[in-house]
Coordinates of C-alpha atoms in Angstrom, one line a residue:
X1 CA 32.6 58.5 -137.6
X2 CA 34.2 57.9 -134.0
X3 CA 33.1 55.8 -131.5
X4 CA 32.1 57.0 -127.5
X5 CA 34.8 55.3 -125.0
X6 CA 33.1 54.4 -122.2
X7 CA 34.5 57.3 -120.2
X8 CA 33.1 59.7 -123.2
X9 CA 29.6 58.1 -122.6
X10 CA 29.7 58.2 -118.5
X11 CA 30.1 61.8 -118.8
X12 CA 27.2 61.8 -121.1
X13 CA 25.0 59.8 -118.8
X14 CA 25.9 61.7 -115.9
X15 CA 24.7 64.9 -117.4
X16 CA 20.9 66.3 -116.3
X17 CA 19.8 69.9 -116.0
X18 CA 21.2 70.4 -112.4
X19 CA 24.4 68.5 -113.6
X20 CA 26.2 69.7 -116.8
X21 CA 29.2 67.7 -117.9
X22 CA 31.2 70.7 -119.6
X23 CA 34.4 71.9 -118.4
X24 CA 35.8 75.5 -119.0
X25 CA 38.5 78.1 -118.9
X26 CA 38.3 82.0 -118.5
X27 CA 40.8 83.7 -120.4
X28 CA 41.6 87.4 -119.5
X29 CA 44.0 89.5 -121.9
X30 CA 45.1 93.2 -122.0
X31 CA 44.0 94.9 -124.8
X32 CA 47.8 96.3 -127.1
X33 CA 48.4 99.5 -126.7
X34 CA 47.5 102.1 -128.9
X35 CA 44.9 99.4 -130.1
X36 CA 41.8 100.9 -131.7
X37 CA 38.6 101.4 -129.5
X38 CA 36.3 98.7 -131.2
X39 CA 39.7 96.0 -131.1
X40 CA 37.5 93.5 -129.3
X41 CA 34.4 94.2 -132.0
X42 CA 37.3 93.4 -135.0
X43 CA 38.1 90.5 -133.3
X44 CA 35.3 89.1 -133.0
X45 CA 33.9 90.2 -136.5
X46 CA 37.3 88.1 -137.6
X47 CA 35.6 85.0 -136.1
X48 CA 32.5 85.4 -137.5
X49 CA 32.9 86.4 -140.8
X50 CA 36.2 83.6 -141.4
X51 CA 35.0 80.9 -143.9
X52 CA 36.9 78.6 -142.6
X53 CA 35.4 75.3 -141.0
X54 CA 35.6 74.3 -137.8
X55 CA 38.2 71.3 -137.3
X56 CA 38.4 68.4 -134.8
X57 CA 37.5 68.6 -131.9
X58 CA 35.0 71.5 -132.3
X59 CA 33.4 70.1 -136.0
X60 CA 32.1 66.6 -133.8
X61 CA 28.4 66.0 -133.3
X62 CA 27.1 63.6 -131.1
X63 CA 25.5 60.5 -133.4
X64 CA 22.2 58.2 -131.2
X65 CA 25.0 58.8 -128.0
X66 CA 27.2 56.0 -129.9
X67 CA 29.3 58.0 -132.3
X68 CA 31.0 61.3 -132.7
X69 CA 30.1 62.2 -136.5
X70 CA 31.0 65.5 -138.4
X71 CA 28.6 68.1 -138.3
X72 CA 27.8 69.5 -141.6
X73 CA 25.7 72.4 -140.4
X74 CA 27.9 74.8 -138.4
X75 CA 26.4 77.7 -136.7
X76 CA 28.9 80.3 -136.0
X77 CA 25.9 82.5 -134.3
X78 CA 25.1 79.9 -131.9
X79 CA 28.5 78.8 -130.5
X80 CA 29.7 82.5 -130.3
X81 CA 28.2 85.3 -127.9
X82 CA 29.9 88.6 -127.6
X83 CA 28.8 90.4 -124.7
X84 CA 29.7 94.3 -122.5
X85 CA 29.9 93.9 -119.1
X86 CA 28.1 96.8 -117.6
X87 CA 30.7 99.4 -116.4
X88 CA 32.5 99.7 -114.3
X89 CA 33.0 95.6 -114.4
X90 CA 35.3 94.6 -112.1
X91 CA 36.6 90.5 -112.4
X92 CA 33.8 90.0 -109.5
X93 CA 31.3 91.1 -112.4
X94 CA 33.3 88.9 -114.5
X95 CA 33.3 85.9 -112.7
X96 CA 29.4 87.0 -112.1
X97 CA 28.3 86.0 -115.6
X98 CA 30.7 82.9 -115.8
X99 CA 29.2 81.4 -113.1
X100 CA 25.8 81.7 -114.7
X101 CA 27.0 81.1 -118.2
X102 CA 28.8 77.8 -116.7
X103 CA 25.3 76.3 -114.9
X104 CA 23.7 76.4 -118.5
X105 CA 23.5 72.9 -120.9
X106 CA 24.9 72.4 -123.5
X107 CA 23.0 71.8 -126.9
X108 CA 23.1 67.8 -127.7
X109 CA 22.2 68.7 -131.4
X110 CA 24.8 70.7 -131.6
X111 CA 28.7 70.6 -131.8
X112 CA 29.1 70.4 -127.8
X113 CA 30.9 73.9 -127.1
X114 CA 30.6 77.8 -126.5
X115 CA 33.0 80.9 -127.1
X116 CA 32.2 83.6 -124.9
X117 CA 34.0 86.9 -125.7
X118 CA 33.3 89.8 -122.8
X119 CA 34.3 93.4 -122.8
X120 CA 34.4 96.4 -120.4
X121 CA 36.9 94.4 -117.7
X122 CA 38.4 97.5 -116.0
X123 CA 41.9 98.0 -116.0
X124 CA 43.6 95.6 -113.0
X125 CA 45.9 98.5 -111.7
X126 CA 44.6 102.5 -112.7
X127 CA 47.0 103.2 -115.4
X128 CA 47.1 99.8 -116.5
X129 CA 45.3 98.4 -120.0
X130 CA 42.3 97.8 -120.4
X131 CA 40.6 94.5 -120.6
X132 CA 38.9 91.9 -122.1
X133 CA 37.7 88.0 -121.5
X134 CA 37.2 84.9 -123.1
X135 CA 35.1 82.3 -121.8
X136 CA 35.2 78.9 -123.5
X137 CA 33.2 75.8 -122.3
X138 CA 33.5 72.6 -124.3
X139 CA 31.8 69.0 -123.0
X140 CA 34.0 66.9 -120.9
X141 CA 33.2 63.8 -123.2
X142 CA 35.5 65.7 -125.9
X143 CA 38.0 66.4 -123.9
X144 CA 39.7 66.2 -120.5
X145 CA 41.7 68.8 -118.7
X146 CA 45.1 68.6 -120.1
X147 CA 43.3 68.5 -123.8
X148 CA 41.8 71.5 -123.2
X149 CA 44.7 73.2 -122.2
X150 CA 46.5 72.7 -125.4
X151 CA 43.6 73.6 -127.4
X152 CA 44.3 76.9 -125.7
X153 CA 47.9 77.3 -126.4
X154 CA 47.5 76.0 -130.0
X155 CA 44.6 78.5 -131.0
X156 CA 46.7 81.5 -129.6
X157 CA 50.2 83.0 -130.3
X158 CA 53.6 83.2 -128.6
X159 CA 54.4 86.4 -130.4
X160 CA 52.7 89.8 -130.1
X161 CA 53.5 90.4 -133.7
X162 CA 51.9 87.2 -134.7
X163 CA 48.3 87.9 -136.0
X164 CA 45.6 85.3 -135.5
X165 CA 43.4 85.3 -138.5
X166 CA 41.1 82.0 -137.4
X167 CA 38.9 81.1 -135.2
X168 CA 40.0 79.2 -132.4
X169 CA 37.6 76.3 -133.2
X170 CA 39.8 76.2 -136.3
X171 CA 43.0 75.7 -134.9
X172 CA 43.7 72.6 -136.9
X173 CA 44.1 74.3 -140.2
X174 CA 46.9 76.6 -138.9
X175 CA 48.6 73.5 -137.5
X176 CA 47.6 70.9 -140.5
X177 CA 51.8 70.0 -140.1
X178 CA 50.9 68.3 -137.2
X179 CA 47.9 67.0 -137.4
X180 CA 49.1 63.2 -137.2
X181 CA 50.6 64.4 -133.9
X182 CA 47.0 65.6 -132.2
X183 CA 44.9 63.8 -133.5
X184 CA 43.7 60.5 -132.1
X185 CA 44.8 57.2 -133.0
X186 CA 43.3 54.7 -134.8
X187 CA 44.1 51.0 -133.5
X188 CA 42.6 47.4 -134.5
X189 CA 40.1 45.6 -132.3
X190 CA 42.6 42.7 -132.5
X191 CA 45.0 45.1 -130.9
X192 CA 42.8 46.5 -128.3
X193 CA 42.0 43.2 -126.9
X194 CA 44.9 41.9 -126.9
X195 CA 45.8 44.8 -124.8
X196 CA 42.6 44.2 -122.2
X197 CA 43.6 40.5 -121.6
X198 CA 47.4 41.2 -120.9
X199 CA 45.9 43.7 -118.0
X200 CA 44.2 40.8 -116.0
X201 CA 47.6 39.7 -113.9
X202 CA 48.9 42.9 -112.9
X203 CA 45.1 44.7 -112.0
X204 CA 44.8 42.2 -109.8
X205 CA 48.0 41.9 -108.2
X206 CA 47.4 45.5 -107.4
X207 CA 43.9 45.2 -106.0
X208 CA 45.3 42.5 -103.7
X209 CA 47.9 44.8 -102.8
X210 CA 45.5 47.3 -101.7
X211 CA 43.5 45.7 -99.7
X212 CA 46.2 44.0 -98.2
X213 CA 47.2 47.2 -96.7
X214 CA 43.5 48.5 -96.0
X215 CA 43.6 50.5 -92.8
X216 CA 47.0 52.5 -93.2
X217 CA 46.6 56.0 -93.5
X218 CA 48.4 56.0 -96.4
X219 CA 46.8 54.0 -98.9
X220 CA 42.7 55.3 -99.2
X221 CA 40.2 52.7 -100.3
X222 CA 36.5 54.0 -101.8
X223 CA 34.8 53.6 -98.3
X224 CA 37.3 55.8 -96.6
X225 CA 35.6 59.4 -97.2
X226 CA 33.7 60.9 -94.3
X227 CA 29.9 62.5 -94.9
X228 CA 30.1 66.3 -95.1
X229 CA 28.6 69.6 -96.3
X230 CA 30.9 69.4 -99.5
X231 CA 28.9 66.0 -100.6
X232 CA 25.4 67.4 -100.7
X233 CA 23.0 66.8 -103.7
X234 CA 23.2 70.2 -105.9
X235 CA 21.4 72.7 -108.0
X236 CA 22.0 74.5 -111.0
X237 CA 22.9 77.0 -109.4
X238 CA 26.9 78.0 -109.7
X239 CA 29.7 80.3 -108.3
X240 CA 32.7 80.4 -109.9
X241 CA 36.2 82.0 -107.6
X242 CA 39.7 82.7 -109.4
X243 CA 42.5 83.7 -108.1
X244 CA 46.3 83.7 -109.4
X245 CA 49.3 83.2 -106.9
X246 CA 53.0 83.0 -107.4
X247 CA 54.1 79.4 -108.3
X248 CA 57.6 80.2 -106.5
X249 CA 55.8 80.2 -103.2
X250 CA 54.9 76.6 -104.0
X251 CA 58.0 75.9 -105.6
X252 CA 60.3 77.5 -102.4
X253 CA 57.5 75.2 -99.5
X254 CA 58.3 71.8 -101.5
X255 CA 62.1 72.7 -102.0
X256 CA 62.3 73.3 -98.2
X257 CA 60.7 70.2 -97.2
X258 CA 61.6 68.1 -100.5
X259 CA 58.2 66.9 -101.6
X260 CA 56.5 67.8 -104.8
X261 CA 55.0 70.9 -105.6
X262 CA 51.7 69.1 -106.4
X263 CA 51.9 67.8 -102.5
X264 CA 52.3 71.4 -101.7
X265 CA 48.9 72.3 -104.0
X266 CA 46.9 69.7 -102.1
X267 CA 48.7 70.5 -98.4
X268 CA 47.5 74.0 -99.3
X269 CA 44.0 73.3 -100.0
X270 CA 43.4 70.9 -97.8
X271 CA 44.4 73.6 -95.0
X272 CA 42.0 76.1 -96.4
X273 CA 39.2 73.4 -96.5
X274 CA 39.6 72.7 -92.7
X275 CA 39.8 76.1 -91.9
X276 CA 36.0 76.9 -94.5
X277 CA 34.7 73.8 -92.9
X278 CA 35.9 75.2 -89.0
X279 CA 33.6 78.4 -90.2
X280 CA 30.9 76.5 -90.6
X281 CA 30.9 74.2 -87.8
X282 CA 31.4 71.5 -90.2
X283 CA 34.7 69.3 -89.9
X284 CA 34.5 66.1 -90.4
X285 CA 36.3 63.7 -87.5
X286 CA 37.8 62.0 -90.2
X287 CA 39.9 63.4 -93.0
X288 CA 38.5 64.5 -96.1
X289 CA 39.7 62.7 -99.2
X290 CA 40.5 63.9 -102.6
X291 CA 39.7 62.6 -105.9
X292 CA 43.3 63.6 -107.5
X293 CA 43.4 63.0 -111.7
X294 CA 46.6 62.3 -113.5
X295 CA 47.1 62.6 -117.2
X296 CA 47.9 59.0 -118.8
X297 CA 48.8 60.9 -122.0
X298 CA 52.5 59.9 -124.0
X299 CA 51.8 61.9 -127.0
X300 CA 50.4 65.1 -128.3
X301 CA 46.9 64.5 -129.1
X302 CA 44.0 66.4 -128.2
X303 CA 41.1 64.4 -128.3
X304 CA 39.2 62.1 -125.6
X305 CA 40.0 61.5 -122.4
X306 CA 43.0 60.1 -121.3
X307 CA 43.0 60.4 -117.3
X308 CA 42.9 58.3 -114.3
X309 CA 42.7 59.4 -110.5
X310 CA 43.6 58.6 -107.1
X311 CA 42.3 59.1 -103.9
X312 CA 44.6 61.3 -101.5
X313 CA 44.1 61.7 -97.7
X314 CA 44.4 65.2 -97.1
X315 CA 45.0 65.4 -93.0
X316 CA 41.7 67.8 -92.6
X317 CA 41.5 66.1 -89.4
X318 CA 44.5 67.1 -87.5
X319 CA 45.5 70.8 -86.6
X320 CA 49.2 70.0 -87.4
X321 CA 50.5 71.5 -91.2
X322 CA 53.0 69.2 -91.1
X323 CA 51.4 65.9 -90.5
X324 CA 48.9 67.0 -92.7
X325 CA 51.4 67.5 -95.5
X326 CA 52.8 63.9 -94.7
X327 CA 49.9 62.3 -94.8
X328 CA 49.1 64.0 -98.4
X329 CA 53.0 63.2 -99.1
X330 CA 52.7 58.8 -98.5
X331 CA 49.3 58.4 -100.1
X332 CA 50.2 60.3 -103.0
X333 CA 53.6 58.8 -103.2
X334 CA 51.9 55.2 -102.7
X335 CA 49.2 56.3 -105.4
X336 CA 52.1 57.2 -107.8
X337 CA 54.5 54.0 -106.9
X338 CA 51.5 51.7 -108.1
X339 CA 50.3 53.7 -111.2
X340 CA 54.4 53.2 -112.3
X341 CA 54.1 49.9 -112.2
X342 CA 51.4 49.9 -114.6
X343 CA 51.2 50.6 -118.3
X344 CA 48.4 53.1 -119.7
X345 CA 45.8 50.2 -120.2
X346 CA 46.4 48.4 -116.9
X347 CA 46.0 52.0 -114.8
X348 CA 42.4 52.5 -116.4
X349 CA 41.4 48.9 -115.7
X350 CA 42.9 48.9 -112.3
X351 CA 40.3 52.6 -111.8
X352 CA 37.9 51.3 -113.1
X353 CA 37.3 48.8 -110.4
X354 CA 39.1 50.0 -107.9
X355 CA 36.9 53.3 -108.6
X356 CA 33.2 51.4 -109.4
X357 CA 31.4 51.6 -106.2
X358 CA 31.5 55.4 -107.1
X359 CA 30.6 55.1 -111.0
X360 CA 27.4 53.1 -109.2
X361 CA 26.9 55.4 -106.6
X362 CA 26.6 58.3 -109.1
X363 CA 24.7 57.1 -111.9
X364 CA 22.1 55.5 -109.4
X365 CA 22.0 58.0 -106.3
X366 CA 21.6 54.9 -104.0
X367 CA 24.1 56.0 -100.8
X368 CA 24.0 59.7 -101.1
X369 CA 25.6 59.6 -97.8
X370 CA 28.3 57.1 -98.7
X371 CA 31.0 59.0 -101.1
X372 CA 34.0 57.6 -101.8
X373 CA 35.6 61.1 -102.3
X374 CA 34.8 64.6 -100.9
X375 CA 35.6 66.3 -103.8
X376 CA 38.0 66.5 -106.9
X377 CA 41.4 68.6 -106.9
X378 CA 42.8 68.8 -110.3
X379 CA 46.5 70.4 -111.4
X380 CA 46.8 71.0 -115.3
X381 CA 49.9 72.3 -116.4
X382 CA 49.8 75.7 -118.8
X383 CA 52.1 77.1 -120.6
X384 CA 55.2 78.5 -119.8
X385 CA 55.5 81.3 -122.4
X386 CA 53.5 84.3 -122.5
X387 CA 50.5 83.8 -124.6
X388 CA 48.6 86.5 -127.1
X389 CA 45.6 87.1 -129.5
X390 CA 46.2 89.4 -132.2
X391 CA 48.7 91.3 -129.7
X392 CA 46.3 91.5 -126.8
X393 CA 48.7 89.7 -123.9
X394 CA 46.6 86.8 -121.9
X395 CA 47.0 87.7 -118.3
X396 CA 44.7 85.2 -116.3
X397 CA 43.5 82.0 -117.0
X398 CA 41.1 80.4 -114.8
X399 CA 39.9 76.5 -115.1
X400 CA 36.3 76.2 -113.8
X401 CA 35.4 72.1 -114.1
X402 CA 32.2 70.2 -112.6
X403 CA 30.5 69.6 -110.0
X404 CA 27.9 66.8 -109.6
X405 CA 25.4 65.2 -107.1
X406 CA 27.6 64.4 -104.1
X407 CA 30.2 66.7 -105.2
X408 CA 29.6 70.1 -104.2
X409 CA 33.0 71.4 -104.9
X410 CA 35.6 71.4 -107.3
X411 CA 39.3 72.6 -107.3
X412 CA 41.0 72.8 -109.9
X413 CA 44.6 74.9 -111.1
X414 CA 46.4 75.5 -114.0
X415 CA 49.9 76.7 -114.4
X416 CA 50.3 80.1 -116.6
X417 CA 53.9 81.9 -116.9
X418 CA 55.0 82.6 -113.0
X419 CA 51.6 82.1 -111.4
X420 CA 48.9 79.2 -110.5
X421 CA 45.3 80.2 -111.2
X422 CA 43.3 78.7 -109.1
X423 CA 39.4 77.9 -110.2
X424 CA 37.1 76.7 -107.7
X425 CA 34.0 75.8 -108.7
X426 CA 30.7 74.7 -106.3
X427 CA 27.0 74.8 -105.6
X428 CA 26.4 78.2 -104.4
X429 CA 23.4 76.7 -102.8
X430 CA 24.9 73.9 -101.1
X431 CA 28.2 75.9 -100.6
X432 CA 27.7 79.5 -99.3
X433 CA 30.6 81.9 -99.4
X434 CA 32.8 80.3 -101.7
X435 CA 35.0 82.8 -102.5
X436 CA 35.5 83.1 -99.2
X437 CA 38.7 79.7 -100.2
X438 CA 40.6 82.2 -101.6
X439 CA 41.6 84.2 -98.7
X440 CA 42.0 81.1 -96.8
X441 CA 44.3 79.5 -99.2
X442 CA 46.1 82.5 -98.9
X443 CA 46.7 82.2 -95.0
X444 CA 47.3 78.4 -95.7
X445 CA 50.2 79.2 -98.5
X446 CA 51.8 82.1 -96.0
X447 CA 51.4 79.6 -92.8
X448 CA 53.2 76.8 -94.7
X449 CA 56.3 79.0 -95.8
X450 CA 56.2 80.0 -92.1
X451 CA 56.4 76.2 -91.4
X452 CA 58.7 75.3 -93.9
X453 CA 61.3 78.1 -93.3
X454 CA 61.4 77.1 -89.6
X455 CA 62.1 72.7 -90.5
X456 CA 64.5 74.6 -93.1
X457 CA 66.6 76.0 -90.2
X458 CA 66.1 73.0 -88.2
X459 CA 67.5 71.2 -90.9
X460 CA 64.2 68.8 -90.8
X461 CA 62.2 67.6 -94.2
X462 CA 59.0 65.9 -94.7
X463 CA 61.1 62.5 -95.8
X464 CA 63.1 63.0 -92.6
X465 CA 60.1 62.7 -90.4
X466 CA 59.0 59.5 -89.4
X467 CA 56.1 59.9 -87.7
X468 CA 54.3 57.9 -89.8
X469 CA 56.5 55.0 -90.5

């Protein structure tokens, strides 16, 4: 038995019929060649017939809201659905019954995830394989995003030759070696409060700090967010858009201009924002601001959630790229200087009051109109070696997160081989048109390498420009 951390139960309490609290991933692989017709039938036959238990984090049942206990009383029919897409089933299709799939609650009684396997995906290219999907959605009070994406790459293969023969919600037997590794620690309450009192100095020296400098662009406070289409109340309903592009575009922008690649990621969606928000008559005077999370995580495990966030002003006000990207540039960099200066305990204390006008705001609905984000833009970093399932190569995967009251839209990436997926989930009733980001993030990336190539020549970088200073 395992107790809730107060992040594990705000996710809990959060959740309502119009709000579910479960994060997911579409996985899209190419069936092996010369692969039998029913290969996606076998393997799914393989997962429901395998005797062996589910392990951590899949075998955890909530326990009166308090506790995770160990379910005794697995299902396999009711956590896995195998489903034929109606041909010819294009990823639009696809993407079609994850968005519905991804609106739908979880079961409380249950062991708090899904495994959806989906056939009939035509071929991408004619010639090409043929293909299949994988749509897993597991509560966000299990795990966060960078937990999730190693569950992935430790249920799967790096070898084509290398069968899989369990389930992926038995991943811990294959890797019982390293169990001590994933696995969360256990520490004394001694230990943990020793740890919460030594954070009371340097949380508030950096509160201080921030509001000493309230009013520069770059460092965002919790009332700094303008009201706007993206912060309506939602509905159940969901759309779900996915798109890969090549992570050496981003790579080449931030070399050019010497910033981060993750400043690129936010330069570039903040661009396609303005222009979705243009569309609509919609911009905000003010620039929208982006709940950013980072990973607090220094070991291996798996389990909880182990993030923080900050807020990012992304320039959606001016027409400029490139004092859009500098603004995005200083208040991440101010962001990151301050979460350095912290250890892991000190960052989530420092959130969690820098951060609790929103918490409030959330679980009570007061100030609808008062957000202190727009909307959350989340980078999880994948792997870097091809991936496979019993042979069948994974091609695509696509994060979809949450959205909640106030929060219309979500952004979030992960990092797979050469490419950046991007998943953007929203309200498709308080958000029309949603997939209409991806060609605009497209303009925004080509625009930017435009921009870049030209400061290149000039011999001119973001750091160099002191427009801001």
């Amino acid at each position: 038995m395992r107790l809730l951390t107060a992040v594990d139960q705000l996710f809990l309490f959060l959740e309502s019929r119009k709000q579910p609290m479960h994060v997911g991933g579409l996985f899209v692989f190419e069936v092996p060649d010369a692969a039998d017709s029913d290969f996606v039938y076998q393997l799914v036959k393989q997962m429901q017939d395998s005797s062996v238990p589910p392990t951590f984090p899949f075998d955890q049942v909530l326990e009166h809201l308090v506790f995770w206990n160990k379910d005794k009383n697995f299902d396999v029919e009711h956590h896995l659905h195998h489903v034929a897409l109606p041909k010819p089933a294009r990823i639009r299709e696809l993407l079609m019954y994850v968005s519905r799939e991804h609106g739908r609650l979880l079961d409380r009684a249950m062991p708090l995830w899904e495994c959806h396997v989906i056939e009939g995906i035509n071929p991408e290219n004619e010639g090409d394989p043929e293909r299949f999907a994988l749509y897993f959605k597991i509560h966000h009070s299990l795990v966060d995003g960078v937990a999730a994406m190693r569950l992935v790459q430790k249920s799967l293969s790096q070898s084509p030759l290398e069968p899989v023969t369990l389930p992926i919600w038995s991943l811990m037997a294959r890797h019982r070696n390293h169990a001590n590794t994933i696995l969360p620690s256990r520490r004394s309450i001694r230990r943990i409060v020793k740890e919460q009192v030594s954070t009371i100095k340097p949380v508030f020296t950096e509160l201080l700090d921030n509001f000493k400098n309230s009013g520069d662009e770059g460092y965002v406070g919790t009332f700094d967010a303008p009201m706007s289409i993206l912060n309506k109340r939602i509905s159940a309903s969901r759309r779900i858009a996915a798109q890969s592009y090549d992570i050496q575009r981003f790579n080449d922008i931030a070399q050019r201009l010497q910033i981060s690649k993750n400043d690129v990621v936010l330069a570039v969606c903040a661009g396609a924002l303005r222009r979705y928000l243009i569309s609509m008559d919609a911009l905000p005077s003010k620039p929208l601001i982006a709940f950013v999370p980072m990973s607090l995580r220094t070991d291996n495990s798996i389990s909880g959630n182990q993030v923080s966030f900050v807020l990012a002003n992304l320039g959606t006000h001016v027409n400029d790229p490139l004092r859009r990207i500098e603004l995005i540039h200083r208040s991440m960099n101010n962001s990151k200087r301050r979460f350095r200066r912290m250890n892991q305990a000190q960052v989530i204390n420092y959130s969690v009051i820098a951060y609790a006008w929103e918490g409030i705001n959330l679980a009570t609905g007061l100030f609808p109109k008062k957000q202190a984000f727009n909307l959350i833009i989340s980078n999880v970093a994948g792997s870097k070696k091809p991936l496979y399932w019993n042979g069948a190569r994974l091609q695509s995967l696509y994060p979809a997160s949450i959205v909640f009251n106030g929060q219309a839209m979500n952004i979030t990436l992960a990092s797979y081989l050469d490419k950046i997926e991007f998943g953007i989930a929203a309200c498709s009733k308080a958000l029309p048109h949603v997939q209409d980001m991806l060609e605009l993030i497209e303009k925004e990336l080509t625009l930017l390498e435009i921009t870049s190539k030209k400061l290149e020549f000039q011999g001119i970088t973001v750091k160099d420009n002191k427009t801001l200073d």
